[in-house]
Coordinates of C-alpha atoms and ligand atoms in Angstrom, one line a residue:
X1 CA -13.5 76.2 93.6
X2 CA -13.2 73.1 95.4
X3 CA -9.0 72.3 94.8
X4 CA -8.4 75.3 95.6
X5 CA -9.9 76.0 98.9
X6 CA -9.1 72.5 99.6
X7 CA -5.5 74.1 98.8
X8 CA -5.6 76.7 100.9
X9 CA -6.8 74.9 103.8
X10 CA -4.1 72.7 103.4
X11 CA -1.6 76.1 103.5
X12 CA -3.7 77.3 107.2
X13 CA -2.5 73.9 108.1
X14 CA 0.6 73.8 107.8
X15 CA 1.0 78.0 108.1
X16 CA -0.6 77.5 112.1
X17 CA 1.8 76.7 114.5
X18 CA 0.7 73.3 115.8
X19 CA -1.7 73.4 118.6
X20 CA 1.3 73.3 121.6
X21 CA 0.8 70.0 122.8
X22 CA -0.7 69.1 127.0
X23 CA 2.4 69.5 129.6
X24 CA 1.7 67.4 132.4
X25 CA 3.4 69.2 136.1
X26 CA 2.7 66.7 138.2
X27 CA 1.0 63.8 140.2
X28 CA -0.9 62.8 143.0
X29 CA -1.5 58.9 143.5
X30 CA -4.0 57.3 146.6
X31 CA -3.5 53.5 145.5
X32 CA -4.9 50.9 146.9
X33 CA -2.3 47.6 148.2
X34 CA -1.9 44.5 145.3
X35 CA -4.2 41.5 145.9
X36 CA -3.7 39.6 149.0
X37 CA -4.4 36.6 151.9
X38 CA -7.5 37.4 153.0
X39 CA -8.5 39.5 156.5
X40 CA -10.0 36.3 158.1
X41 CA -6.7 34.9 158.6
X42 CA -3.6 37.2 160.0
X43 CA -1.6 38.1 159.7
X44 CA -2.7 39.4 156.5
X45 CA 0.4 39.0 153.9
X46 CA 1.1 40.3 149.6
X47 CA 0.8 38.0 147.8
X48 CA 3.1 37.0 144.5
X49 CA -0.1 38.0 142.1
X50 CA -0.6 40.9 144.3
X51 CA 2.9 42.0 143.9
X52 CA 2.7 41.5 140.3
X53 CA 0.0 44.3 140.2
X54 CA 1.7 46.9 142.1
X55 CA 5.0 45.9 140.4
X56 CA 3.1 46.5 136.7
X57 CA 1.0 49.3 137.8
X58 CA 4.2 51.1 139.0
X59 CA 5.9 50.1 135.0
X60 CA 2.3 51.2 133.4
X61 CA 3.1 54.9 135.7
X62 CA 6.8 55.0 135.0
X63 CA 5.8 54.7 130.9
X64 CA 3.0 57.1 132.3
X65 CA 5.0 60.1 133.8
X66 CA 8.2 59.2 134.2
X67 CA 9.8 57.9 130.6
X68 CA 10.6 60.4 128.6
X69 CA 9.1 58.5 126.4
X70 CA 6.0 59.5 127.2
X71 CA 3.5 62.2 126.2
X72 CA 2.6 62.9 129.8
X73 CA 6.1 62.9 131.7
X74 CA 5.7 65.0 134.3
X75 CA 7.5 68.2 133.2
X76 CA 11.6 68.4 134.9
X77 CA 11.0 64.2 136.5
X78 CA 14.2 62.3 136.2
X79 CA 13.4 59.8 134.1
X80 CA 15.7 56.8 133.8
X81 CA 17.7 57.4 137.9
X82 CA 15.6 58.3 140.2
X83 CA 15.6 61.6 142.6
X84 CA 14.3 61.0 146.1
X85 CA 13.3 65.1 146.0
X86 CA 11.7 64.7 143.2
X87 CA 8.7 61.9 144.2
X88 CA 7.0 61.2 147.6
X89 CA 6.2 57.7 148.6
X90 CA 3.9 56.1 152.2
X91 CA 2.2 53.8 153.5
X92 CA 0.2 53.8 156.7
X93 CA 2.8 50.5 159.1
X94 CA 0.5 48.2 157.7
X95 CA 2.8 45.5 155.6
X96 CA 0.6 44.6 152.6
X97 CA 0.4 48.2 152.0
X98 CA 3.9 48.5 152.9
X99 CA 4.5 45.6 150.6
X100 CA 3.3 47.2 148.1
X101 CA 4.2 50.6 148.1
X102 CA 7.6 48.6 147.4
X103 CA 6.9 47.0 144.9
X104 CA 6.1 49.6 142.4
X105 CA 8.2 51.8 143.8
X106 CA 9.8 48.7 141.6
X107 CA 8.8 49.1 139.0
X108 CA 8.0 52.9 139.0
X109 CA 12.1 53.5 139.0
X110 CA 12.9 49.9 137.5
X111 CA 17.0 49.2 138.3
X112 CA 19.3 51.4 136.2
X113 CA 22.1 48.8 135.7
X114 CA 25.6 50.6 135.0
X115 CA 24.5 54.0 135.1
X116 CA 23.6 53.5 138.8
X117 CA 27.8 52.0 139.8
X118 CA 30.0 54.5 141.4
X119 CA 34.5 54.5 140.4
X120 CA 36.0 55.2 144.5
X121 CA 39.0 57.2 145.1
X122 CA 40.9 54.1 145.2
X123 CA 40.1 53.2 141.0
X124 CA 37.4 50.1 142.0
X125 CA 34.2 50.7 140.5
X126 CA 31.0 49.5 142.6
X127 CA 28.1 48.4 141.1
X128 CA 25.0 48.6 142.9
X129 CA 23.0 45.3 144.0
X130 CA 20.2 43.8 142.1
X131 CA 21.6 45.0 138.6
X132 CA 21.6 48.5 139.6
X133 CA 18.1 47.8 142.7
X134 CA 17.6 52.4 143.3
X135 CA 16.8 52.5 146.5
X136 CA 13.2 54.6 147.1
X137 CA 12.4 55.6 150.8
X138 CA 8.9 54.8 152.0
X139 CA 7.5 57.3 154.2
X140 CA 5.4 54.8 157.3
X141 CA 2.8 56.6 158.5
X142 CA 2.1 55.0 162.1
X143 CA -0.7 53.9 162.7
X144 CA -3.0 53.9 166.3
X145 CA -1.5 50.4 167.5
X146 CA 2.2 51.3 166.7
X147 CA 2.4 54.1 168.7
X148 CA 0.5 52.2 171.8
X149 CA 2.7 49.4 171.1
X150 CA 5.7 51.8 171.6
X151 CA 5.0 53.5 174.4
X152 CA 5.1 56.6 173.0
X153 CA 2.3 58.5 173.2
X154 CA 3.3 61.5 171.9
X155 CA 1.1 61.2 168.5
X156 CA -1.4 59.3 169.9
X157 CA -2.7 62.7 172.2
X158 CA -1.2 64.9 170.0
X159 CA -4.3 63.8 167.3
X160 CA -6.0 61.5 167.6
X161 CA -9.0 59.8 167.3
X162 CA -12.0 61.2 165.4
X163 CA -15.2 60.8 168.2
X164 CA -17.6 63.0 166.2
X165 CA -17.1 59.9 163.4
X166 CA -16.6 57.0 165.5
X167 CA -19.9 58.3 166.3
X168 CA -21.4 58.7 163.1
X169 CA -20.0 55.7 161.4
X170 CA -22.1 53.5 164.8
X171 CA -25.0 55.4 163.6
X172 CA -25.3 53.0 160.5
X173 CA -26.1 50.0 162.8
X174 CA -29.2 51.8 164.4
X175 CA -30.1 52.7 160.8
X176 CA -33.4 52.0 158.6
X177 CA -31.2 50.8 155.7
X178 CA -29.0 48.0 158.6
X179 CA -32.1 47.3 159.6
X180 CA -33.8 46.0 156.8
X181 CA -30.8 45.2 155.0
X182 CA -30.2 42.8 158.2
X183 CA -33.6 41.3 158.1
X184 CA -34.0 41.0 154.0
X185 CA -30.5 39.1 153.4
X186 CA -30.3 37.4 156.4
X187 CA -31.9 34.2 154.9
X188 CA -29.3 34.3 151.6
X189 CA -26.4 34.5 154.4
X190 CA -27.5 31.1 156.0
X191 CA -28.2 29.7 152.4
X192 CA -23.9 30.1 151.8
X193 CA -22.8 29.1 155.5
X194 CA -21.7 25.6 154.3
X195 CA -18.8 27.4 152.4
X196 CA -17.6 29.7 155.1
X197 CA -19.5 27.2 158.0
X198 CA -14.6 26.5 159.1
X199 CA -14.5 30.5 159.8
X200 CA -17.9 32.0 160.6
X201 CA -20.9 30.7 162.2
X202 CA -25.2 31.2 161.3
X203 CA -24.6 33.7 164.5
X204 CA -21.3 35.5 162.3
X205 CA -23.2 34.7 158.8
X206 CA -24.8 37.9 158.9
X207 CA -25.7 41.3 157.0
X208 CA -23.2 43.3 159.9
X209 CA -20.5 41.5 158.1
X210 CA -20.8 41.7 154.5
X211 CA -17.5 42.1 154.2
X212 CA -16.0 39.7 156.0
X213 CA -18.3 37.6 154.1
X214 CA -16.8 38.7 150.8
X215 CA -13.1 39.4 151.5
X216 CA -12.9 35.0 152.7
X217 CA -15.2 34.3 149.7
X218 CA -13.9 36.4 146.5
X219 CA -10.0 35.2 148.1
X220 CA -10.8 32.2 148.4
X221 CA -12.1 32.2 144.5
X222 CA -9.1 33.8 143.4
X223 CA -6.6 31.1 145.7
X224 CA -8.8 27.7 146.2
X225 CA -9.1 25.8 143.6
X226 CA -11.1 23.3 146.1
X227 CA -13.4 25.5 147.8
X228 CA -16.7 23.4 150.2
X229 CA -19.3 23.4 148.6
X230 CA -18.8 25.8 146.1
X231 CA -21.3 24.5 143.8
X232 CA -23.6 27.7 145.7
X233 CA -21.3 29.9 144.7
X234 CA -23.4 30.9 141.5
X235 CA -22.6 33.8 139.0
X236 CA -25.7 36.1 140.4
X237 CA -24.6 34.9 144.2
X238 CA -21.7 36.0 143.9
X239 CA -22.3 39.2 142.6
X240 CA -24.9 38.8 146.1
X241 CA -22.4 39.0 148.4
X242 CA -20.0 41.4 146.7
X243 CA -22.9 44.1 146.4
X244 CA -23.6 43.8 149.4
X245 CA -20.7 44.1 150.7
X246 CA -20.1 47.5 149.0
X247 CA -23.2 48.3 150.0
X248 CA -22.2 47.7 153.8
X249 CA -19.6 50.6 153.3
X250 CA -20.2 52.7 151.0
X251 CA -22.2 54.1 153.7
X252 CA -19.6 53.6 156.7
X253 CA -17.4 55.3 154.1
X254 CA -19.9 58.3 153.1
X255 CA -23.4 59.3 153.7
X256 CA -24.7 62.9 152.0
X257 CA -26.3 63.8 155.7
X258 CA -23.9 63.0 158.0
X259 CA -20.3 64.4 156.2
X260 CA -17.8 63.7 159.6
X261 CA -18.6 60.3 158.3
X262 CA -16.3 60.7 155.6
X263 CA -13.6 61.9 157.4
X264 CA -11.0 59.3 155.6
X265 CA -11.9 61.6 152.1
X266 CA -11.4 65.1 154.0
X267 CA -8.0 63.9 155.5
X268 CA -7.1 62.7 152.0
X269 CA -8.6 66.1 150.5
X270 CA -6.5 67.6 152.8
X271 CA -3.1 66.5 151.2
X272 CA -4.2 65.9 147.8
X273 CA -4.0 69.6 148.1
X274 CA -1.5 70.1 150.1
X275 CA 0.9 68.0 147.7
X276 CA 0.2 69.0 144.9
X277 CA 0.0 72.9 146.1
X278 CA 3.6 71.7 146.9
X279 CA 4.2 70.9 143.5
X280 CA 3.3 74.1 141.6
X281 CA 4.8 76.4 145.0
X282 CA 8.6 73.6 144.0
X283 CA 8.2 72.9 148.2
X284 CA 7.2 70.0 147.2
X285 CA 7.2 67.0 144.7
X286 CA 6.2 66.5 141.7
X287 CA 5.1 63.5 142.3
X288 CA 3.6 62.3 145.5
X289 CA 1.8 58.6 145.7
X290 CA -0.1 57.6 148.3
X291 CA -1.0 53.6 149.4
X292 CA -4.0 53.7 151.7
X293 CA -7.5 51.8 152.3
X294 CA -10.7 51.1 149.6
X295 CA -12.6 53.4 152.2
X296 CA -10.4 56.6 151.6
X297 CA -11.6 55.7 147.8
X298 CA -15.2 55.4 149.0
X299 CA -15.4 58.6 151.2
X300 CA -13.5 60.4 148.6
X301 CA -15.6 59.7 145.4
X302 CA -18.9 60.2 147.9
X303 CA -17.5 63.7 148.6
X304 CA -16.7 65.0 145.0
X305 CA -19.7 63.9 143.7
X306 CA -18.5 60.7 141.7
X307 CA -21.5 58.4 142.3
X308 CA -23.5 61.1 139.9
X309 CA -21.0 60.2 137.7
X310 CA -21.8 56.3 137.6
X311 CA -22.4 54.6 140.7
X312 CA -20.0 51.7 140.0
X313 CA -18.2 54.3 141.7
X314 CA -20.2 52.9 145.2
X315 CA -18.2 49.7 145.0
X316 CA -15.0 48.6 146.6
X317 CA -12.4 49.4 144.7
X318 CA -10.5 46.4 142.9
X319 CA -7.3 45.1 144.6
X320 CA -4.7 46.9 143.3
X321 CA -6.4 50.2 141.9
X322 CA -4.9 53.8 142.3
X323 CA -6.7 57.1 141.5
X324 CA -4.5 59.8 140.0
X325 CA -5.0 63.6 140.2
X326 CA -2.8 65.1 137.7
X327 CA -1.8 68.8 137.6
X328 CA -2.0 69.8 133.7
X329 CA -1.5 72.9 131.7
X330 CA -2.5 73.4 127.4
X331 CA -0.1 77.4 127.6
X332 CA 3.7 76.4 126.9
X333 CA 6.6 75.3 129.7
X334 CA 9.8 76.5 129.4
X335 CA 12.3 76.9 131.9
X336 CA 11.9 76.7 135.6
X337 CA 8.2 78.7 135.2
X338 CA 5.2 77.7 135.8
X339 CA 2.7 79.0 133.8
X340 CA 0.2 80.9 135.2
X341 CA -2.0 79.2 137.8
X342 CA -4.8 80.0 135.6
X343 CA -3.6 77.7 132.5
X344 CA -3.2 75.1 134.5
X345 CA -5.8 73.2 135.3
X346 CA -6.3 69.0 137.4
X347 CA -7.5 65.6 135.8
X348 CA -8.5 62.9 137.9
X349 CA -7.8 59.3 136.9
X350 CA -9.5 56.8 137.5
X351 CA -8.3 52.1 137.1
X352 CA -9.7 49.8 138.7
X353 CA -7.2 47.4 139.4
X354 CA -3.6 47.5 138.7
X355 CA -3.4 49.8 136.7
X356 CA -1.8 48.1 133.6
X357 CA -4.3 46.5 133.3
X358 CA -7.5 47.7 134.1
X359 CA -8.3 50.8 132.2
X360 CA -6.8 54.1 134.0
X361 CA -9.3 56.8 132.6
X362 CA -10.4 60.2 133.2
X363 CA -13.9 61.2 135.0
X364 CA -15.2 64.3 136.2
X365 CA -14.9 65.1 139.9
X366 CA -17.4 67.8 141.4
X367 CA -21.1 67.0 139.7
X368 CA -18.9 69.1 137.1
X369 CA -19.3 68.0 133.3
X370 CA -15.3 69.2 132.2
X371 CA -12.5 66.6 132.8
X372 CA -9.8 68.9 134.1
X373 CA -11.4 71.5 136.5
X374 CA -8.9 74.7 137.2
X375 CA -6.8 74.6 139.3
X376 CA -8.6 77.4 142.1
X377 CA -11.8 76.4 141.2
X378 CA -10.2 72.8 142.2
X379 CA -9.4 73.8 145.2
X380 CA -11.7 75.9 146.1
X381 CA -14.2 72.0 145.7
X382 CA -11.3 70.5 147.1
X383 CA -11.4 73.2 149.9
X384 CA -15.3 72.3 150.5
X385 CA -14.5 68.7 153.2
X386 CA -10.5 68.6 153.3
X387 CA -9.5 69.0 156.1
X388 CA -5.8 70.4 155.5
X389 CA -4.9 70.9 159.9
X390 CA -4.9 69.6 163.1
X391 CA -7.2 73.3 164.4
X392 CA -9.9 72.2 161.7
X393 CA -10.1 68.0 162.5
X394 CA -10.7 69.1 166.3
X395 CA -13.8 70.9 165.0
X396 CA -15.1 68.1 162.7
X397 CA -14.0 65.7 165.2
X398 CA -15.4 67.6 168.7
X399 CA -12.8 68.4 171.4
X400 CA -13.9 65.0 172.6
X401 CA -11.8 63.3 170.2
X402 CA -8.2 62.2 172.2
X403 CA -5.9 65.4 172.0
X404 CA -8.0 68.5 170.3
X405 CA -9.0 69.7 173.9
X406 CA -5.1 70.8 174.1
X407 CA -4.4 71.1 171.3
X408 CA -7.0 72.6 169.1
X409 CA -5.6 76.2 169.3
X410 CA -2.2 75.1 168.5
X411 CA -2.2 76.5 165.0
X412 CA -0.4 74.3 162.8
X413 CA 1.7 76.8 160.1
X414 CA 1.0 76.8 156.7
X415 CA 3.4 76.1 154.2
X416 CA 5.2 79.1 153.1
X417 CA 4.9 80.3 149.7
X418 CA 7.5 80.9 147.8
X419 CA 8.0 84.0 145.7
X420 CA 10.6 82.4 142.7
X421 CA 8.9 78.8 141.1
X422 CA 11.4 77.2 140.8
X423 CA 10.8 73.3 138.6
X424 CA 11.8 69.9 140.2
X425 CA 10.9 70.9 144.0
X426 CA 15.2 70.8 145.7
X427 CA 16.7 73.3 147.3
X428 CA 16.3 74.5 151.1
X429 CA 12.4 75.8 150.8
X430 CA 11.6 71.7 149.7
X431 CA 13.5 70.9 152.8
X432 CA 11.4 73.0 155.3
X433 CA 8.1 72.9 153.4
X434 CA 9.2 68.9 153.7
X435 CA 8.6 68.4 157.1
X436 CA 6.3 70.7 157.8
X437 CA 4.0 69.3 155.2
X438 CA 5.2 65.3 157.2
X439 CA 4.6 66.7 160.6
X440 CA 0.4 68.7 159.3
X441 CA 0.3 64.8 156.5
X442 CA 1.4 62.3 159.3
X443 CA -1.1 64.7 162.2
X444 CA -3.8 64.4 159.9
X445 CA -3.5 60.5 159.3
X446 CA -2.6 59.7 162.8
X447 CA -6.3 61.9 163.6
X448 CA -7.8 59.4 160.4
X449 CA -6.5 56.3 161.0
X450 CA -7.4 56.3 164.6
X451 CA -10.9 56.2 163.6
X452 CA -10.1 53.1 162.1
X453 CA -8.3 51.3 164.6
X454 CA -11.1 52.7 167.4
X455 CA -14.0 51.6 165.2
X456 CA -11.8 48.4 164.5
X457 CA -11.2 48.8 167.7
X458 CA -15.0 47.2 168.1
X459 CA -14.9 44.0 166.0
X460 CA -15.9 40.7 167.4
X461 CA -13.5 38.7 167.2
X462 CA -13.7 34.5 167.1
X463 CA -11.7 31.4 166.9
X464 CA -12.7 29.5 164.3
X465 CA -12.8 25.6 164.5
X466 CA -9.4 25.4 162.8
X467 CA -8.1 28.0 166.0
X468 CA -6.8 31.3 163.9
X469 CA -8.0 34.3 165.7
X470 CA -11.2 35.6 162.6
X471 CA -11.8 39.6 162.7
X472 CA -15.4 39.8 162.7
X473 CA -17.2 43.0 162.9
X474 CA -19.2 44.6 160.5
X475 CA -15.8 47.1 160.8
X476 CA -12.9 45.3 160.7
X477 CA -9.3 46.7 162.1
X478 CA -8.4 49.0 159.5
X479 CA -10.4 49.1 156.0
X480 CA -7.5 47.3 153.7
Ligands
NAG1 C1 15.6 59.5 127.2 O1 16.6 58.6 127.9 C2 17.1 57.8 127.0 C3 17.9 56.8 128.5 O2 18.8 57.7 129.0 C4 17.9 58.6 126.6 O3 19.3 57.6 125.9 C5 17.7 59.3 125.7 O4 18.2 59.8 125.2 C6 16.6 59.9 126.3 N1 15.8 60.6 125.5 C7 15.2 61.7 125.3 C8 14.4 62.5 124.0 O5 15.6 62.8 126.6
NAG2 C1 38.7 50.3 147.5 O1 37.6 50.1 147.9 C2 36.6 49.1 148.1 C3 35.5 49.6 149.0 O2 36.5 49.1 150.4 C4 37.4 47.8 148.0 O3 36.6 47.3 148.0 C5 38.2 47.5 147.1 O4 38.9 45.6 147.0 C6 39.3 48.7 146.9 N1 39.5 48.3 145.6 C7 40.8 47.9 145.4 C8 41.9 47.6 143.7 O5 42.0 48.4 146.2
NAG3 C1 -37.1 41.2 160.0 O1 -39.0 41.7 160.6 C2 -39.7 41.4 160.6 C3 -41.0 42.3 160.3 O2 -40.5 43.6 161.2 C4 -39.8 40.9 162.1 O3 -40.9 39.9 162.0 C5 -38.1 40.4 161.7 O4 -37.7 40.1 163.2 C6 -37.1 40.3 161.5 N1 -36.3 39.4 161.2 C7 -34.9 39.7 160.9 C8 -33.6 38.7 161.2 O5 -34.8 40.7 162.1
NAG4 C1 -19.9 22.6 156.7 O1 -21.7 22.7 155.9 C2 -20.7 20.9 155.1 C3 -21.6 21.6 153.8 O2 -22.9 21.5 154.9 C4 -21.2 20.0 156.0 O3 -20.9 18.6 155.9 C5 -19.6 20.1 157.5 O4 -19.8 20.1 158.2 C6 -19.6 21.6 157.7 N1 -19.3 22.4 159.3 C7 -18.8 22.5 160.1 C8 -17.9 22.6 160.2 O5 -20.2 23.0 160.4
NAG5 C1 -9.7 26.0 150.1 O1 -10.9 26.0 151.2 C2 -10.8 24.2 151.4 C3 -12.0 24.0 152.5 O2 -13.3 25.2 151.5 C4 -9.9 24.6 153.1 O3 -9.9 23.8 153.4 C5 -8.6 24.8 152.6 O4 -7.7 24.5 153.8 C6 -8.6 26.2 151.1 N1 -7.2 26.0 150.8 C7 -6.3 27.2 150.9 C8 -5.0 26.9 150.2 O5 -7.0 27.9 151.6
NAG6 C1 -27.3 58.3 155.9 O1 -27.9 59.0 157.8 C2 -29.2 59.6 157.3 C3 -29.4 60.0 158.3 O2 -28.6 59.4 159.8 C4 -30.2 57.8 157.1 O3 -31.6 57.8 157.6 C5 -29.5 56.9 156.3 O4 -30.0 55.5 156.1 C6 -28.2 57.0 155.7 N1 -28.1 56.2 154.3 C7 -27.5 55.5 154.1 C8 -27.1 55.4 152.7 O5 -27.1 55.2 156.1
NAG7 C1 0.3 77.5 148.1 O1 -1.3 77.0 149.5 C2 -0.2 78.4 150.3 C3 -1.4 78.4 151.7 O2 -2.0 77.9 151.7 C4 -1.5 80.0 149.9 O3 -1.0 81.4 149.9 C5 -0.5 79.5 148.4 O4 -1.2 80.2 147.8 C6 -0.8 78.1 147.4 N1 -0.4 77.8 146.3 C7 -1.2 77.8 144.8 C8 0.1 77.6 144.0 O5 -1.8 77.0 145.4
NAG8 C1 -19.4 50.5 135.2 O1 -19.0 49.2 135.6 C2 -19.6 48.3 134.9 C3 -18.4 46.7 135.1 O2 -17.6 47.3 135.1 C4 -18.4 49.4 133.1 O3 -18.9 48.4 132.2 C5 -19.0 51.1 132.8 O4 -18.3 51.2 131.9 C6 -18.9 51.5 134.1 N1 -18.9 52.9 134.1 C7 -18.1 53.3 134.0 C8 -19.2 55.2 134.0 O5 -17.3 53.5 134.3
NAG9 C1 -14.8 48.7 140.4 O1 -14.4 46.9 140.2 C2 -16.0 46.6 140.7 C3 -16.0 44.9 140.2 O2 -15.0 44.6 140.8 C4 -17.2 47.6 140.7 O3 -18.0 46.9 142.3 C5 -16.4 49.0 141.1 O4 -18.0 50.0 141.2 C6 -15.8 49.3 140.2 N1 -16.3 50.5 140.1 C7 -15.9 51.5 139.4 C8 -15.4 52.5 140.1 O5 -15.8 51.1 138.5
NAG10 C1 -5.7 70.9 126.2 O1 -5.7 71.1 125.0 C2 -6.9 70.2 124.2 C3 -7.0 70.4 122.4 O2 -7.7 71.3 122.8 C4 -8.4 70.1 125.3 O3 -9.0 68.8 124.8 C5 -7.2 70.4 126.4 O4 -9.0 69.7 126.9 C6 -6.7 71.0 126.9 N1 -6.2 70.7 128.5 C7 -6.2 71.9 129.3 C8 -5.4 71.4 130.6 O5 -6.8 73.0 129.1
NAG11 C1 -7.3 74.9 158.8 O1 -8.4 74.8 157.9 C2 -9.8 75.6 157.9 C3 -9.9 74.7 157.0 O2 -9.7 74.5 155.9 C4 -9.2 76.7 157.0 O3 -10.6 77.7 157.1 C5 -8.4 77.0 158.6 O4 -8.0 79.0 157.8 C6 -7.0 76.8 158.2 N1 -5.9 76.7 159.4 C7 -4.3 77.5 158.9 C8 -4.3 77.8 160.6 O5 -4.5 76.6 158.6

């Protein structure tokens, strides 16, 4: 009897068609830069270690989304020679972010050797330099500072600082929480002054500078064999310095009772929606990668209820961390048409450090239990906080925000959905959609940059004993 049952089970197993494997249709990756020098001694640079971290992260994402041996290869993506219409890479104008993007891309689409060679009309074969190094454009998102320096104030006036967010973030420095933390950590910070007294004074070695202090010590721990008074840096002291910086930075990035504070996460959410929508409507790339500041991670984590999954999501992410939003389906995918939207979901993945080293794990978004969120639900949930156009940006940020009073009535064109969906993000509609998308993105980014930089303008700039400019202050320019 038993053997008959087993036999019939085996038969059923044979006759049942294999459950169709999951297909990844596209992805959006948001990435922090790799290891860098300290913010205390600008200009900050990507280190060889940081270069390696982002390069290896690129290699990880190659093995997940690009390689044709991966079960998660993005449907329709070119696996060896990059097709620039299929990927979009953006980084704010910042050397560390920009260099990180380039290093990442070297791993994402490695050199192709002679496959990249060209036969000229005269019969000569030209081999590309550097073993077939692939050139992939990184779109630099202009910062307010670069706009100001170049004297071109067009963008500055068109879409700049979020006045309400600036006011709101500053309120943190008058909050009870800030007072309490300043007060109860005052002696702790003074106790580690001998470690950092080349850079900080007793007046600046305080909770208000929690991030700057932690940054200097964290970078020193990685790079400096001879930190002065290093015996003071016990494991618990190090943890405390990090935890205080986490608390400080999360408070500035997100506060449930002050939505506008999370403007950087809201703008990021808008870009994620726009990019994934572009993939599904075949007006955009299959894979979008953006390099940005850690504050956007924290803002987004708060908005997406990730701290309810784990308090880890209130901590500053490690260098070279990345989060990915994958468009996934269990429906059979073939030809050039995507499955019905009702068959498509989004999965959130996060790696706390270079994805080549740190586990790349799924986490549930929006306080839900499932690791996959149906596309329509994802759009609705994201739209609870996403800022997708300048009108919304101005409404949130207030008409006092630069440019809003004059431009808030100008509607931003929304991407035109195309009737026929084809896979691969090529053709005319892609070009047009890309331009519109880029402009909307630029406008939104400039808004965020403006916030960051304007807040950064409040920083205290001190000269250290050695004469290097040291950026101190609760919010140092750029949360990178
Ligand atoms: C994967 O790509 C390699 C390199 O181009 C190629 O040789 C191989 O045939 C491809 N495999 C599949 C299953 O497409
Ligand atoms: C063919 O043209 C290339 C580029 O101008 C040149 O470098 C190469 O020497 C030419 N080859 C011959 C055989 O003339
Ligand atoms: C801490 O709080 C106490 C009591 O409220 C106050 O006397 C003291 O000045 C505060 N210290 C600092 C460093 O703010
Ligand atoms: C820093 O602290 C150490 C240890 O207390 C001391 O020897 C040194 O003189 C201090 N340096 C400065 C610049 O204050
Ligand atoms: C290491 O730290 C010491 C003292 O804190 C400092 O004098 C030295 O310049 C640092 N070295 C590097 C490579 O940063
Ligand atoms: C959030 O904002 C409220 C109101 O401004 C404030 O009372 C509270 O302390 C803030 N929380 C944090 C963690 O900053
Ligand atoms: C993409 O966005 C457009 C414009 O907002 C919208 O009409 C369309 O339904 C969206 N497509 C998907 C797949 O969500
Ligand atoms: C939180 O971080 C700790 C320490 O890194 C880790 O052990 C734990 O698994 C993390 N929790 C989640 C939910 O990621
Ligand atoms: C990432 O790691 C840092 C420790 O380096 C931790 O503080 C933070 O909570 C972690 N974040 C997540 C989401 O695990
Ligand atoms: C696809 O099917 C697997 C196995 O049943 C399931 O774990 C996964 O959640 C499904 N994925 C989606 C996107 O529904
Ligand atoms: C701008 O975004 C808001 C909020 O997401 C939305 O309600 C509005 O329809 C959008 N306006 C345009 C012109 O796209």
